[in-house]
């Protein structure tokens, strides 16, 4: 069966998929990133506590969705290039720089990659920013972004819940609620909700376990 | 994706001491999208026989009606309830009748004879029967279910112990399957009757 429904990412047989729900939201002074933790091979859950939010640099993080192998490789390359760049730059990198590097790798190898990523973080020049790098390698700066197979179920929810100018705590609740909702509906998303909050003071990582999820049918 | 994996689901039956248990998850999906979380896949046939069906949901519902019809006719003709072994043979025959355009289901049958002797049986979609001594599984996570049942099954479990073992096995198995889960239902059939329990589990 070659229908896009059964294999939305066009993965090979047995290839690991971070099927996923990922999102990132900006607030004044930082960003909140969120993701589920399910990695599947077909319908078998290979890892139910995966970490899909990876650091690119101290204050810049990336959410991964699509092929697990492709996104790990891209994330590692971006981290390496940013590290070199910072060594010669001598100061913190711009989030835009990291996101642009990511989109160049994704666009340049678009025929061979299946990766939808969100690059978000804080820098001292422009504050909190979210950049989406969907499949194909577009670069899109947004106030908030959702991605992954589970995101299709929450477009309506995020549109109705999002308000510009939310505080850090409101953003965290927004992310927890939306990711939980997507995990409830999408078979490729599940496990725990991982949240990473990045602002000037530093990085805070949280994990919301199954019984603490705000959404239950 | 196989047509038997379109809606998702997991069924398991296990023998105990003078009792049988049969349990299933409650998810109905359209591939990865979850559509319902209260979709029962286990149906009573008589006071002492229950059948669980994994596979395509439309066939699960249709077969339930077809089997009830056949059992009611049997009861009218013979003036008694069917024995579990006879019911399993009936299911096998009905499935093989559609050998070249099959019902897309995998049935699991659990029952107690008049004397309280436990009986379980499972079949593939065209009716090849298997009558094991221990447990039988069906659905999208049979490798998981088989592994966990093989580890935790013991002979001659009392009804309460059987309930505990079956629940833990089912929950552990469906937690590793993207297409099953969303709650579970366990039925324990003893000479006194059927004790049904719903289990709340991970809703993802």
mmCIF file of C-alpha atoms in Angstrom:
data_model
loop_
_atom_site.group_PDB
_atom_site.id
_atom_site.type_symbol
_atom_site.label_atom_id
_atom_site.label_comp_id
_atom_site.label_asym_id
_atom_site.label_seq_id
_atom_site.Cartn_x
_atom_site.Cartn_y
_atom_site.Cartn_z
ATOM 1 C CA UNK A 1 0.000 0.000 0.000
ATOM 2 C CA UNK A 2 1.574 3.265 -1.037
ATOM 3 C CA UNK A 3 -1.056 5.665 0.272
ATOM 4 C CA UNK A 4 0.327 8.630 2.162
ATOM 5 C CA UNK A 5 -2.059 7.899 5.034
ATOM 6 C CA UNK A 6 -0.378 4.681 6.019
ATOM 7 C CA UNK A 7 3.129 6.091 5.697
ATOM 8 C CA UNK A 8 2.971 9.874 5.971
ATOM 9 C CA UNK A 9 6.732 10.225 6.075
ATOM 10 C CA UNK A 10 7.543 7.811 3.209
ATOM 11 C CA UNK A 11 9.809 5.807 5.494
ATOM 12 C CA UNK A 12 11.438 2.519 4.527
ATOM 13 C CA UNK A 13 10.226 -0.747 6.114
ATOM 14 C CA UNK A 14 11.315 -0.937 9.746
ATOM 15 C CA UNK A 15 12.882 2.524 9.639
ATOM 16 C CA UNK A 16 12.490 4.256 12.989
ATOM 17 C CA UNK A 17 10.049 7.141 13.004
ATOM 18 C CA UNK A 18 9.765 9.908 15.518
ATOM 19 C CA UNK A 19 6.097 10.018 14.419
ATOM 20 C CA UNK A 20 5.550 12.758 16.855
ATOM 21 C CA UNK A 21 4.039 15.925 18.042
ATOM 22 C CA UNK A 22 6.427 18.854 18.487
ATOM 23 C CA UNK A 23 5.839 22.515 19.175
ATOM 24 C CA UNK A 24 7.564 25.690 20.266
ATOM 25 C CA UNK A 25 6.151 29.024 21.497
ATOM 26 C CA UNK A 26 7.824 32.378 22.102
ATOM 27 C CA UNK A 27 7.229 34.595 25.110
ATOM 28 C CA UNK A 28 8.810 37.899 26.017
ATOM 29 C CA UNK A 29 12.350 36.911 26.896
ATOM 30 C CA UNK A 30 12.466 33.290 25.784
ATOM 31 C CA UNK A 31 10.825 30.227 24.272
ATOM 32 C CA UNK A 32 9.096 27.037 25.429
ATOM 33 C CA UNK A 33 9.678 23.855 23.414
ATOM 34 C CA UNK A 34 7.551 20.740 23.811
ATOM 35 C CA UNK A 35 7.457 17.215 22.375
ATOM 36 C CA UNK A 36 6.041 13.755 23.010
ATOM 37 C CA UNK A 37 8.362 10.756 23.526
ATOM 38 C CA UNK A 38 7.241 7.947 21.216
ATOM 39 C CA UNK A 39 9.525 6.333 18.618
ATOM 40 C CA UNK A 40 7.926 3.709 16.394
ATOM 41 C CA UNK A 41 9.013 1.144 13.840
ATOM 42 C CA UNK A 42 5.781 0.474 11.972
ATOM 43 C CA UNK A 43 3.299 0.124 14.808
ATOM 44 C CA UNK A 44 5.764 -1.275 17.365
ATOM 45 C CA UNK A 45 6.832 1.290 19.933
ATOM 46 C CA UNK A 46 10.605 1.042 20.033
ATOM 47 C CA UNK A 47 11.150 3.746 22.647
ATOM 48 C CA UNK A 48 8.360 5.264 24.738
ATOM 49 C CA UNK A 49 10.565 7.693 26.659
ATOM 50 C CA UNK A 50 12.651 9.209 23.874
ATOM 51 C CA UNK A 51 13.989 12.742 24.051
ATOM 52 C CA UNK A 52 13.149 14.629 20.873
ATOM 53 C CA UNK A 53 14.377 18.019 22.053
ATOM 54 C CA UNK A 54 18.117 18.346 21.568
ATOM 55 C CA UNK A 55 20.495 21.207 22.335
ATOM 56 C CA UNK A 56 22.163 22.851 19.355
ATOM 57 C CA UNK A 57 23.980 25.290 21.597
ATOM 58 C CA UNK A 58 23.548 26.511 25.193
ATOM 59 C CA UNK A 59 20.478 28.632 24.461
ATOM 60 C CA UNK A 60 19.365 27.163 21.139
ATOM 61 C CA UNK A 61 17.424 23.916 20.993
ATOM 62 C CA UNK A 62 15.810 21.847 18.263
ATOM 63 C CA UNK A 63 12.719 19.607 18.153
ATOM 64 C CA UNK A 64 12.896 16.610 15.830
ATOM 65 C CA UNK A 65 10.152 14.856 13.847
ATOM 66 C CA UNK A 66 10.201 12.429 10.917
ATOM 67 C CA UNK A 67 12.895 9.826 10.419
ATOM 68 C CA UNK A 68 14.775 9.376 13.694
ATOM 69 C CA UNK A 69 18.061 8.689 11.912
ATOM 70 C CA UNK A 70 17.808 11.702 9.587
ATOM 71 C CA UNK A 71 16.892 14.145 12.340
ATOM 72 C CA UNK A 72 19.629 12.895 14.654
ATOM 73 C CA UNK A 73 22.188 13.285 11.892
ATOM 74 C CA UNK A 74 20.988 16.797 11.018
ATOM 75 C CA UNK A 75 20.946 17.833 14.663
ATOM 76 C CA UNK A 76 24.505 16.529 15.136
ATOM 77 C CA UNK A 77 25.768 18.343 12.024
ATOM 78 C CA UNK A 78 24.136 21.615 13.063
ATOM 79 C CA UNK A 79 25.619 21.317 16.562
ATOM 80 C CA UNK A 80 29.068 20.723 15.078
ATOM 81 C CA UNK A 81 28.868 23.640 12.637
ATOM 82 C CA UNK A 82 27.475 26.004 15.288
ATOM 83 C CA UNK A 83 30.246 24.981 17.654
ATOM 84 C CA UNK A 84 32.904 25.892 15.041
ATOM 85 C CA UNK A 85 31.103 29.120 14.268
ATOM 86 C CA UNK A 86 30.957 30.140 17.947
ATOM 87 C CA UNK A 87 34.625 29.333 18.450
ATOM 88 C CA UNK A 88 35.603 31.818 15.752
ATOM 89 C CA UNK A 89 32.774 34.279 16.570
ATOM 90 C CA UNK A 90 33.640 34.487 20.264
ATOM 91 C CA UNK A 91 30.093 35.104 21.476
ATOM 92 C CA UNK A 92 26.658 33.449 21.653
ATOM 93 C CA UNK A 93 25.177 32.450 18.286
ATOM 94 C CA UNK A 94 21.985 33.924 16.885
ATOM 95 C CA UNK A 95 19.027 31.526 16.801
ATOM 96 C CA UNK A 96 18.559 32.631 13.193
ATOM 97 C CA UNK A 97 22.071 31.432 12.323
ATOM 98 C CA UNK A 98 21.429 27.968 13.748
ATOM 99 C CA UNK A 99 18.062 27.722 12.019
ATOM 100 C CA UNK A 100 19.555 28.855 8.695
ATOM 101 C CA UNK A 101 22.293 26.224 8.937
ATOM 102 C CA UNK A 102 19.602 23.630 9.605
ATOM 103 C CA UNK A 103 17.529 24.710 6.624
ATOM 104 C CA UNK A 104 20.573 24.660 4.323
ATOM 105 C CA UNK A 105 21.317 21.048 5.286
ATOM 106 C CA UNK A 106 17.658 20.044 4.876
ATOM 107 C CA UNK A 107 17.236 21.848 1.534
ATOM 108 C CA UNK A 108 20.552 20.679 0.091
ATOM 109 C CA UNK A 109 19.761 17.034 0.843
ATOM 110 C CA UNK A 110 16.020 17.218 0.350
ATOM 111 C CA UNK A 111 15.888 14.162 -1.926
ATOM 112 C CA UNK A 112 17.356 11.908 0.729
ATOM 113 C CA UNK A 113 15.997 13.309 3.968
ATOM 114 C CA UNK A 114 12.668 13.004 5.754
ATOM 115 C CA UNK A 115 12.953 15.546 8.566
ATOM 116 C CA UNK A 116 10.613 18.176 9.975
ATOM 117 C CA UNK A 117 12.343 20.249 12.638
ATOM 118 C CA UNK A 118 11.735 23.280 14.818
ATOM 119 C CA UNK A 119 14.734 25.377 15.904
ATOM 120 C CA UNK A 120 13.966 27.634 18.863
ATOM 121 C CA UNK A 121 15.910 29.462 21.519
ATOM 122 C CA UNK A 122 17.056 32.732 22.998
ATOM 123 C CA UNK A 123 19.870 35.056 21.972
ATOM 124 C CA UNK A 124 20.903 38.399 23.444
ATOM 125 C CA UNK A 125 20.298 40.230 20.136
ATOM 126 C CA UNK A 126 16.672 39.374 19.277
ATOM 127 C CA UNK A 127 15.351 37.561 22.376
ATOM 128 C CA UNK A 128 13.187 34.459 22.089
ATOM 129 C CA UNK A 129 12.599 33.162 18.545
ATOM 130 C CA UNK A 130 11.018 30.115 16.898
ATOM 131 C CA UNK A 131 12.006 28.982 13.407
ATOM 132 C CA UNK A 132 10.267 26.122 11.646
ATOM 133 C CA UNK A 133 12.222 23.979 9.152
ATOM 134 C CA UNK A 134 9.615 21.628 7.647
ATOM 135 C CA UNK A 135 10.238 18.785 5.169
ATOM 136 C CA UNK A 136 11.882 20.247 2.057
ATOM 137 C CA UNK A 137 14.029 22.791 3.872
ATOM 138 C CA UNK A 138 11.935 25.968 4.084
ATOM 139 C CA UNK A 139 12.914 28.411 6.831
ATOM 140 C CA UNK A 140 9.997 30.142 8.484
ATOM 141 C CA UNK A 141 10.109 32.428 11.514
ATOM 142 C CA UNK A 142 6.914 32.281 13.586
ATOM 143 C CA UNK A 143 5.584 33.309 16.996
ATOM 144 C CA UNK A 144 4.748 29.679 17.632
ATOM 145 C CA UNK A 145 5.014 26.520 15.578
ATOM 146 C CA UNK A 146 3.644 22.973 15.639
ATOM 147 C CA UNK A 147 5.010 19.989 13.738
ATOM 148 C CA UNK A 148 4.970 16.230 13.367
ATOM 149 C CA UNK A 149 2.175 13.810 12.511
ATOM 150 C CA UNK A 150 0.254 14.677 15.682
ATOM 151 C CA UNK A 151 0.172 18.376 14.895
ATOM 152 C CA UNK A 152 -2.615 17.882 12.337
ATOM 153 C CA UNK A 153 -5.004 17.136 15.206
ATOM 154 C CA UNK A 154 -4.299 20.350 17.084
ATOM 155 C CA UNK A 155 -4.341 23.094 14.442
ATOM 156 C CA UNK A 156 -7.800 24.120 15.612
ATOM 157 C CA UNK A 157 -6.843 23.914 19.277
ATOM 158 C CA UNK A 158 -3.710 26.060 18.976
ATOM 159 C CA UNK A 159 -5.541 28.632 16.868
ATOM 160 C CA UNK A 160 -8.230 28.981 19.514
ATOM 161 C CA UNK A 161 -5.928 28.907 22.562
ATOM 162 C CA UNK A 162 -2.996 31.027 21.405
ATOM 163 C CA UNK A 163 -2.869 34.668 22.427
ATOM 164 C CA UNK A 164 0.092 36.927 21.676
ATOM 165 C CA UNK A 165 1.891 38.264 24.765
ATOM 166 C CA UNK A 166 1.471 35.181 26.998
ATOM 167 C CA UNK A 167 3.700 34.824 30.059
ATOM 168 C CA UNK A 168 6.214 32.019 30.492
ATOM 169 C CA UNK A 169 3.832 29.975 32.674
ATOM 170 C CA UNK A 170 0.934 30.465 30.258
ATOM 171 C CA UNK A 171 3.143 29.264 27.406
ATOM 172 C CA UNK A 172 4.163 26.171 29.377
ATOM 173 C CA UNK A 173 0.510 25.320 30.080
ATOM 174 C CA UNK A 174 -0.350 25.969 26.432
ATOM 175 C CA UNK A 175 2.356 23.557 25.258
ATOM 176 C CA UNK A 176 1.429 20.870 27.813
ATOM 177 C CA UNK A 177 -2.237 21.032 26.881
ATOM 178 C CA UNK A 178 -1.708 20.968 23.115
ATOM 179 C CA UNK A 179 0.883 18.190 23.067
ATOM 180 C CA UNK A 180 -1.300 16.070 25.393
ATOM 181 C CA UNK A 181 -4.269 16.601 23.135
ATOM 182 C CA UNK A 182 -2.303 15.522 20.070
ATOM 183 C CA UNK A 183 -0.923 12.473 21.906
ATOM 184 C CA UNK A 184 -4.487 11.496 22.720
ATOM 185 C CA UNK A 185 -5.522 11.408 19.069
ATOM 186 C CA UNK A 186 -2.374 10.420 17.188
ATOM 187 C CA UNK A 187 -1.210 6.809 17.392
ATOM 188 C CA UNK A 188 2.331 7.852 16.472
ATOM 189 C CA UNK A 189 2.574 10.194 19.476
ATOM 190 C CA UNK A 190 2.546 9.249 23.134
ATOM 191 C CA UNK A 191 4.575 8.524 26.245
ATOM 192 C CA UNK A 192 5.549 11.580 28.264
ATOM 193 C CA UNK A 193 5.452 15.291 27.438
ATOM 194 C CA UNK A 194 8.902 16.828 27.540
ATOM 195 C CA UNK A 195 9.089 20.601 27.963
ATOM 196 C CA UNK A 196 12.215 22.756 27.672
ATOM 197 C CA UNK A 197 12.041 26.436 28.680
ATOM 198 C CA UNK A 198 14.879 28.684 27.475
ATOM 199 C CA UNK A 199 15.343 32.244 28.602
ATOM 200 C CA UNK A 200 18.096 34.627 29.637
ATOM 201 C CA UNK A 201 18.543 32.937 33.024
ATOM 202 C CA UNK A 202 19.113 29.526 31.497
ATOM 203 C CA UNK A 203 17.434 26.307 30.485
ATOM 204 C CA UNK A 204 14.808 24.376 32.433
ATOM 205 C CA UNK A 205 13.780 20.864 31.439
ATOM 206 C CA UNK A 206 10.530 19.257 32.592
ATOM 207 C CA UNK A 207 8.816 15.967 32.010
ATOM 208 C CA UNK A 208 5.073 15.448 32.373
ATOM 209 C CA UNK A 209 4.236 11.808 33.053
ATOM 210 C CA UNK A 210 1.192 9.918 31.752
ATOM 211 C CA UNK A 211 -0.968 10.329 34.808
ATOM 212 C CA UNK A 212 -0.276 14.071 34.951
ATOM 213 C CA UNK A 213 -1.446 14.759 31.402
ATOM 214 C CA UNK A 214 -4.169 17.397 31.397
ATOM 215 C CA UNK A 215 -6.188 15.748 28.655
ATOM 216 C CA UNK A 216 -8.191 12.584 29.243
ATOM 217 C CA UNK A 217 -11.243 11.476 27.230
ATOM 218 C CA UNK B 1 -0.342 -1.583 6.108
ATOM 219 C CA UNK B 2 -2.195 -4.893 6.398
ATOM 220 C CA UNK B 3 -5.994 -4.716 6.372
ATOM 221 C CA UNK B 4 -5.990 -6.538 9.715
ATOM 222 C CA UNK B 5 -4.040 -3.610 11.210
ATOM 223 C CA UNK B 6 -6.313 -0.871 9.885
ATOM 224 C CA UNK B 7 -8.383 -0.402 13.045
ATOM 225 C CA UNK B 8 -5.946 -1.788 15.625
ATOM 226 C CA UNK B 9 -6.745 -3.839 18.712
ATOM 227 C CA UNK B 10 -5.500 -6.571 21.038
ATOM 228 C CA UNK B 11 -7.271 -9.639 22.442
ATOM 229 C CA UNK B 12 -6.035 -12.301 24.830
ATOM 230 C CA UNK B 13 -7.587 -15.299 26.588
ATOM 231 C CA UNK B 14 -6.058 -17.358 29.378
ATOM 232 C CA UNK B 15 -7.000 -20.521 31.258
ATOM 233 C CA UNK B 16 -7.211 -20.641 35.017
ATOM 234 C CA UNK B 17 -8.349 -23.121 37.666
ATOM 235 C CA UNK B 18 -11.983 -23.860 36.799
ATOM 236 C CA UNK B 19 -12.174 -20.455 35.146
ATOM 237 C CA UNK B 20 -11.180 -18.665 31.949
ATOM 238 C CA UNK B 21 -10.396 -15.055 31.277
ATOM 239 C CA UNK B 22 -10.677 -13.039 28.099
ATOM 240 C CA UNK B 23 -9.574 -9.438 27.749
ATOM 241 C CA UNK B 24 -9.171 -6.758 25.118
ATOM 242 C CA UNK B 25 -8.256 -3.131 24.672
ATOM 243 C CA UNK B 26 -10.908 -0.532 23.779
ATOM 244 C CA UNK B 27 -9.348 1.459 20.950
ATOM 245 C CA UNK B 28 -10.880 1.995 17.554
ATOM 246 C CA UNK B 29 -8.670 3.851 15.105
ATOM 247 C CA UNK B 30 -8.342 4.729 11.463
ATOM 248 C CA UNK B 31 -4.691 3.824 11.037
ATOM 249 C CA UNK B 32 -2.867 6.136 13.420
ATOM 250 C CA UNK B 33 -5.851 8.360 14.252
ATOM 251 C CA UNK B 34 -7.843 7.311 17.312
ATOM 252 C CA UNK B 35 -11.572 7.537 16.663
ATOM 253 C CA UNK B 36 -13.172 5.842 19.678
ATOM 254 C CA UNK B 37 -12.033 4.704 23.104
ATOM 255 C CA UNK B 38 -14.995 2.529 24.034
ATOM 256 C CA UNK B 39 -15.050 0.004 21.193
ATOM 257 C CA UNK B 40 -15.817 -3.418 22.652
ATOM 258 C CA UNK B 41 -14.301 -6.380 20.860
ATOM 259 C CA UNK B 42 -15.533 -9.142 23.187
ATOM 260 C CA UNK B 43 -19.090 -10.390 22.880
ATOM 261 C CA UNK B 44 -21.042 -12.875 25.013
ATOM 262 C CA UNK B 45 -22.451 -15.847 23.102
ATOM 263 C CA UNK B 46 -23.949 -17.827 25.981
ATOM 264 C CA UNK B 47 -23.690 -17.463 29.766
ATOM 265 C CA UNK B 48 -20.400 -19.306 29.660
ATOM 266 C CA UNK B 49 -18.880 -18.578 26.271
ATOM 267 C CA UNK B 50 -17.420 -15.296 25.036
ATOM 268 C CA UNK B 51 -15.730 -14.493 21.768
ATOM 269 C CA UNK B 52 -13.245 -11.706 21.169
ATOM 270 C CA UNK B 53 -12.420 -10.594 17.634
ATOM 271 C CA UNK B 54 -9.423 -8.561 16.490
ATOM 272 C CA UNK B 55 -9.121 -7.154 12.997
ATOM 273 C CA UNK B 56 -11.270 -5.012 10.733
ATOM 274 C CA UNK B 57 -13.931 -3.359 12.908
ATOM 275 C CA UNK B 58 -16.759 -3.666 10.402
ATOM 276 C CA UNK B 59 -16.207 -7.431 10.170
ATOM 277 C CA UNK B 60 -15.975 -7.681 13.973
ATOM 278 C CA UNK B 61 -19.460 -6.155 14.277
ATOM 279 C CA UNK B 62 -20.900 -8.193 11.408
ATOM 280 C CA UNK B 63 -19.506 -11.481 12.704
ATOM 281 C CA UNK B 64 -20.946 -10.750 16.144
ATOM 282 C CA UNK B 65 -24.415 -10.554 14.546
ATOM 283 C CA UNK B 66 -23.809 -13.618 12.365
ATOM 284 C CA UNK B 67 -22.597 -15.722 15.283
ATOM 285 C CA UNK B 68 -25.448 -14.654 17.557
ATOM 286 C CA UNK B 69 -27.879 -15.654 14.804
ATOM 287 C CA UNK B 70 -26.267 -19.069 14.384
ATOM 288 C CA UNK B 71 -26.180 -19.696 18.139
ATOM 289 C CA UNK B 72 -29.791 -18.667 18.575
ATOM 290 C CA UNK B 73 -30.826 -21.054 15.790
ATOM 291 C CA UNK B 74 -28.794 -23.832 17.438
ATOM 292 C CA UNK B 75 -30.528 -23.155 20.752
ATOM 293 C CA UNK B 76 -33.962 -23.274 19.148
ATOM 294 C CA UNK B 77 -33.223 -26.533 17.353
ATOM 295 C CA UNK B 78 -31.318 -28.353 20.093
ATOM 296 C CA UNK B 79 -33.088 -26.784 23.076
ATOM 297 C CA UNK B 80 -29.806 -26.263 24.894
ATOM 298 C CA UNK B 81 -26.791 -23.963 24.824
ATOM 299 C CA UNK B 82 -23.781 -24.778 22.665
ATOM 300 C CA UNK B 83 -20.706 -26.366 24.157
ATOM 301 C CA UNK B 84 -17.548 -24.259 23.779
ATOM 302 C CA UNK B 85 -15.910 -26.871 21.519
ATOM 303 C CA UNK B 86 -18.944 -26.920 19.240
ATOM 304 C CA UNK B 87 -18.993 -23.126 19.090
ATOM 305 C CA UNK B 88 -15.314 -23.020 18.117
ATOM 306 C CA UNK B 89 -16.015 -25.531 15.350
ATOM 307 C CA UNK B 90 -18.915 -23.357 14.174
ATOM 308 C CA UNK B 91 -16.702 -20.273 13.970
ATOM 309 C CA UNK B 92 -14.079 -22.225 12.068
ATOM 310 C CA UNK B 93 -16.650 -23.462 9.556
ATOM 311 C CA UNK B 94 -18.175 -20.011 9.050
ATOM 312 C CA UNK B 95 -14.737 -18.496 8.410
ATOM 313 C CA UNK B 96 -13.662 -21.220 5.983
ATOM 314 C CA UNK B 97 -16.894 -20.779 4.016
ATOM 315 C CA UNK B 98 -15.362 -17.455 2.993
ATOM 316 C CA UNK B 99 -11.975 -18.992 2.195
ATOM 317 C CA UNK B 100 -11.430 -16.915 -0.984
ATOM 318 C CA UNK B 101 -12.897 -13.633 0.244
ATOM 319 C CA UNK B 102 -12.355 -13.872 3.984
ATOM 320 C CA UNK B 103 -13.681 -12.046 6.978
ATOM 321 C CA UNK B 104 -10.725 -9.925 8.152
ATOM 322 C CA UNK B 105 -10.825 -10.971 11.775
ATOM 323 C CA UNK B 106 -8.834 -13.134 14.178
ATOM 324 C CA UNK B 107 -11.205 -14.684 16.741
ATOM 325 C CA UNK B 108 -10.360 -15.759 20.279
ATOM 326 C CA UNK B 109 -12.886 -17.941 22.072
ATOM 327 C CA UNK B 110 -13.095 -18.486 25.826
ATOM 328 C CA UNK B 111 -15.650 -20.699 27.528
ATOM 329 C CA UNK B 112 -16.481 -23.050 30.351
ATOM 330 C CA UNK B 113 -18.155 -26.405 29.781
ATOM 331 C CA UNK B 114 -21.178 -27.578 31.800
ATOM 332 C CA UNK B 115 -18.805 -29.252 34.266
ATOM 333 C CA UNK B 116 -16.692 -26.126 34.651
ATOM 334 C CA UNK B 117 -13.795 -27.321 32.466
ATOM 335 C CA UNK B 118 -12.067 -24.290 30.914
ATOM 336 C CA UNK B 119 -11.713 -24.039 27.124
ATOM 337 C CA UNK B 120 -9.878 -21.518 24.961
ATOM 338 C CA UNK B 121 -9.314 -21.432 21.222
ATOM 339 C CA UNK B 122 -7.978 -19.088 18.567
ATOM 340 C CA UNK B 123 -8.067 -19.010 14.799
ATOM 341 C CA UNK B 124 -6.621 -17.227 11.822
ATOM 342 C CA UNK B 125 -8.864 -15.331 9.435
ATOM 343 C CA UNK B 126 -9.831 -18.452 7.467
ATOM 344 C CA UNK B 127 -10.619 -20.639 10.448
ATOM 345 C CA UNK B 128 -7.526 -22.715 11.211
ATOM 346 C CA UNK B 129 -8.144 -23.613 14.857
ATOM 347 C CA UNK B 130 -5.630 -23.728 17.666
ATOM 348 C CA UNK B 131 -6.655 -25.150 21.060
ATOM 349 C CA UNK B 132 -3.845 -24.439 23.524
ATOM 350 C CA UNK B 133 -3.573 -25.333 27.194
ATOM 351 C CA UNK B 134 -2.431 -21.951 28.399
ATOM 352 C CA UNK B 135 -3.277 -18.737 26.561
ATOM 353 C CA UNK B 136 -4.107 -17.403 23.106
ATOM 354 C CA UNK B 137 -3.550 -13.949 21.613
ATOM 355 C CA UNK B 138 -4.731 -11.939 18.601
ATOM 356 C CA UNK B 139 -4.430 -8.431 17.211
ATOM 357 C CA UNK B 140 -1.773 -5.908 16.251
ATOM 358 C CA UNK B 141 0.597 -6.628 19.136
ATOM 359 C CA UNK B 142 0.652 -10.426 19.249
ATOM 360 C CA UNK B 143 4.472 -10.571 19.479
ATOM 361 C CA UNK B 144 4.287 -8.371 22.607
ATOM 362 C CA UNK B 145 1.348 -10.338 24.066
ATOM 363 C CA UNK B 146 2.948 -13.709 23.433
ATOM 364 C CA UNK B 147 6.183 -12.635 25.050
ATOM 365 C CA UNK B 148 4.608 -11.248 28.182
ATOM 366 C CA UNK B 149 2.054 -14.072 28.590
ATOM 367 C CA UNK B 150 4.777 -16.696 28.160
ATOM 368 C CA UNK B 151 6.667 -15.061 31.001
ATOM 369 C CA UNK B 152 3.827 -14.540 33.471
ATOM 370 C CA UNK B 153 1.457 -17.429 32.795
ATOM 371 C CA UNK B 154 1.105 -20.129 35.443
ATOM 372 C CA UNK B 155 -1.127 -23.172 35.458
ATOM 373 C CA UNK B 156 -4.219 -23.227 37.695
ATOM 374 C CA UNK B 157 -4.462 -19.570 38.619
ATOM 375 C CA UNK B 158 -7.441 -18.701 40.827
ATOM 376 C CA UNK B 159 -9.932 -16.193 39.324
ATOM 377 C CA UNK B 160 -8.493 -13.183 41.216
ATOM 378 C CA UNK B 161 -4.908 -14.095 40.341
ATOM 379 C CA UNK B 162 -5.933 -14.741 36.736
ATOM 380 C CA UNK B 163 -7.419 -11.244 36.569
ATOM 381 C CA UNK B 164 -4.174 -9.703 37.887
ATOM 382 C CA UNK B 165 -1.933 -11.664 35.509
ATOM 383 C CA UNK B 166 -4.103 -10.956 32.456
ATOM 384 C CA UNK B 167 -4.427 -7.240 33.220
ATOM 385 C CA UNK B 168 -0.704 -6.755 33.699
ATOM 386 C CA UNK B 169 0.132 -8.753 30.569
ATOM 387 C CA UNK B 170 -2.334 -6.822 28.416
ATOM 388 C CA UNK B 171 -1.288 -3.404 29.711
ATOM 389 C CA UNK B 172 2.414 -4.125 29.263
ATOM 390 C CA UNK B 173 1.824 -5.376 25.717
ATOM 391 C CA UNK B 174 -0.415 -2.551 24.481
ATOM 392 C CA UNK B 175 1.878 0.116 25.952
ATOM 393 C CA UNK B 176 4.344 -0.942 23.273
ATOM 394 C CA UNK B 177 1.816 -0.809 20.421
ATOM 395 C CA UNK B 178 0.816 2.426 18.730
ATOM 396 C CA UNK B 179 -2.480 0.927 17.468
ATOM 397 C CA UNK B 180 -3.817 -0.618 20.700
ATOM 398 C CA UNK B 181 -4.650 0.579 24.163
ATOM 399 C CA UNK B 182 -6.881 3.375 25.445
ATOM 400 C CA UNK B 183 -8.416 1.336 28.231
ATOM 401 C CA UNK B 184 -9.039 -2.371 28.687
ATOM 402 C CA UNK B 185 -11.838 -4.743 29.567
ATOM 403 C CA UNK B 186 -11.290 -8.064 31.353
ATOM 404 C CA UNK B 187 -13.920 -10.782 31.694
ATOM 405 C CA UNK B 188 -13.407 -13.711 34.055
ATOM 406 C CA UNK B 189 -15.828 -16.613 33.428
ATOM 407 C CA UNK B 190 -16.443 -18.955 36.363
ATOM 408 C CA UNK B 191 -19.227 -21.388 37.240
ATOM 409 C CA UNK B 192 -20.858 -18.547 39.188
ATOM 410 C CA UNK B 193 -20.984 -16.242 36.192
ATOM 411 C CA UNK B 194 -19.016 -13.616 34.327
ATOM 412 C CA UNK B 195 -17.176 -10.917 36.261
ATOM 413 C CA UNK B 196 -16.326 -7.958 34.038
ATOM 414 C CA UNK B 197 -13.881 -5.227 34.955
ATOM 415 C CA UNK B 198 -12.797 -2.122 33.078
ATOM 416 C CA UNK B 199 -9.216 -1.018 33.502
ATOM 417 C CA UNK B 200 -8.083 2.568 33.121
ATOM 418 C CA UNK B 201 -4.648 2.785 31.579
ATOM 419 C CA UNK B 202 -2.410 5.111 29.571
ATOM 420 C CA UNK B 203 -4.511 7.225 27.235
ATOM 421 C CA UNK B 204 -2.070 7.527 24.406
#
